[in-house]
Coordinates of C-alpha atoms in Angstrom, one line a residue:
M1 CA -66.5 -7.7 52.9
P2 CA -62.9 -9.0 53.4
Y3 CA -60.6 -8.8 50.4
S4 CA -59.7 -12.1 48.8
P5 CA -56.8 -12.4 46.3
L6 CA -57.5 -13.7 42.9
A7 CA -55.1 -16.6 43.2
S8 CA -51.9 -17.8 44.8
V9 CA -48.8 -18.7 42.8
L10 CA -45.7 -20.7 43.7
F11 CA -42.6 -20.4 41.5
V12 CA -40.1 -23.3 41.9
C13 CA -36.6 -23.7 40.6
V14 CA -33.7 -25.7 41.9
H15 CA -31.8 -23.0 43.8
N16 CA -34.6 -20.4 44.3
A17 CA -31.9 -17.8 43.5
G18 CA -32.5 -16.6 40.0
R19 CA -35.5 -17.5 37.8
S20 CA -38.0 -17.9 40.5
Q21 CA -36.9 -14.8 42.4
M22 CA -37.2 -12.7 39.2
A23 CA -40.7 -14.2 38.6
V24 CA -41.7 -13.3 42.2
G25 CA -40.4 -9.7 41.6
F26 CA -42.4 -9.3 38.4
L27 CA -45.6 -10.8 39.7
S28 CA -45.5 -8.8 42.9
H29 CA -44.7 -5.6 41.0
L30 CA -47.3 -6.1 38.3
A31 CA -50.2 -7.6 40.3
G32 CA -49.7 -6.1 43.7
D33 CA -51.7 -7.8 46.4
R34 CA -54.2 -9.2 43.9
I35 CA -52.2 -12.4 43.6
V36 CA -50.4 -14.1 46.5
V37 CA -46.9 -15.0 45.4
R38 CA -44.2 -17.3 46.9
S39 CA -41.2 -19.1 45.7
A40 CA -39.0 -22.1 46.8
G41 CA -36.3 -24.4 45.6
S42 CA -35.5 -28.1 45.8
V43 CA -31.9 -27.2 46.8
P44 CA -31.9 -23.6 47.8
A45 CA -28.8 -21.5 47.4
D46 CA -27.3 -19.3 50.1
Q47 CA -28.3 -16.1 48.4
V48 CA -30.1 -14.6 45.5
N49 CA -28.0 -14.5 42.3
P50 CA -26.3 -11.1 42.2
A51 CA -26.7 -10.9 38.4
A52 CA -30.5 -11.5 38.8
V53 CA -30.6 -8.8 41.5
E54 CA -28.8 -6.4 39.1
A55 CA -30.9 -7.3 36.1
M56 CA -34.1 -6.7 38.1
S57 CA -32.8 -3.4 39.5
E58 CA -32.3 -2.2 35.9
V59 CA -36.1 -2.4 35.5
G60 CA -36.9 -0.8 38.8
I61 CA -37.6 -4.0 40.9
D62 CA -35.6 -4.7 44.0
I63 CA -35.2 -8.4 44.9
A64 CA -32.0 -7.9 46.9
G65 CA -33.8 -8.5 50.2
Q66 CA -35.2 -11.9 49.1
R67 CA -33.8 -15.2 50.5
P68 CA -33.9 -18.6 48.9
K69 CA -36.3 -21.0 50.6
I70 CA -36.7 -24.8 50.7
L71 CA -39.7 -26.2 48.8
T72 CA -42.3 -27.6 51.2
T73 CA -45.4 -29.6 50.7
E74 CA -47.3 -26.9 52.5
A75 CA -46.2 -24.3 50.0
V76 CA -47.5 -26.4 47.1
Q77 CA -50.8 -27.2 49.0
A78 CA -51.3 -23.4 49.6
S79 CA -51.0 -22.5 45.9
D80 CA -53.4 -22.4 43.1
Y81 CA -50.7 -22.3 40.4
V82 CA -47.3 -24.2 40.7
I83 CA -44.8 -23.1 38.1
T84 CA -41.6 -25.1 37.9
M85 CA -38.5 -23.7 36.2
G86 CA -36.2 -26.7 36.0
C87 CA -36.9 -28.6 39.2
G88 CA -38.2 -31.7 37.4
D89 CA -40.1 -34.2 39.4
T90 CA -39.0 -33.0 42.8
C91 CA -42.3 -31.0 43.1
P92 CA -45.1 -32.7 44.9
V93 CA -48.3 -33.0 42.8
F94 CA -51.8 -32.4 44.4
P95 CA -55.2 -32.5 42.7
G96 CA -56.9 -29.1 42.0
K97 CA -53.6 -27.2 41.3
K98 CA -52.6 -25.9 38.0
Y99 CA -49.1 -27.0 37.1
L100 CA -47.0 -25.2 34.5
D101 CA -43.4 -25.9 33.5
W102 CA -41.5 -22.9 32.1
A103 CA -38.5 -24.1 30.3
L104 CA -36.1 -21.2 31.0
E105 CA -32.3 -21.0 30.8
D106 CA -30.7 -21.1 34.2
P107 CA -29.0 -17.8 35.1
A108 CA -26.6 -19.5 37.6
G109 CA -23.0 -18.5 36.9
K110 CA -23.9 -16.0 34.2
G111 CA -23.2 -12.3 34.1
V112 CA -25.9 -9.7 33.9
E113 CA -25.7 -9.4 30.1
A114 CA -26.7 -13.1 29.8
V115 CA -29.4 -12.7 32.5
R116 CA -31.3 -9.8 30.8
P117 CA -32.9 -12.0 28.1
I118 CA -34.0 -14.5 30.7
R119 CA -35.4 -11.7 32.8
D120 CA -37.3 -10.4 29.8
E121 CA -38.7 -13.8 29.0
I122 CA -39.9 -14.2 32.6
R123 CA -41.6 -10.8 32.5
G124 CA -43.5 -11.9 29.3
R125 CA -44.6 -15.2 30.9
V126 CA -45.6 -13.4 34.1
E127 CA -47.7 -10.9 32.2
A128 CA -49.4 -13.8 30.3
L129 CA -50.0 -15.6 33.7
I130 CA -51.7 -12.5 35.1
S131 CA -53.9 -12.3 32.0
E132 CA -54.9 -15.9 32.5
I133 CA -55.7 -15.4 36.1
D134 CA -57.7 -12.3 35.4
A135 CA -59.6 -14.1 32.6
G136 CA -60.4 -17.0 35.0
R137 CA -61.8 -14.6 37.5
R138 CA -64.1 -13.1 34.9
A139 CA -65.3 -16.5 33.6

């Protein structure tokens, strides 16, 4: 029988360079291939925020090779969960998707010391999301 992931998750923030990239790193690290994960931004930056890369490296997760991507309708349609992190109403809405808005401070322009608490909050939210997805599968 072919393997089927539990769910697919799309993390969206404006620049797809900090919060969403850290969330992808945590979800990929903690859930492995059980959950398909992607990210995008409404106005993607040229590169991932170096302070976010450093903060994630401190916890053993390498996001240095990631690249910001533009938000597409197809990415939203392909996802079960769409989690916005400050992109407001630029995210298309489709029936049957679960939309969550995580109000998180933007790490843009901040040093690693200021990014660490944001990173830690993202980890907690990702862990709760994994628990919710697992519980939904058992239900």
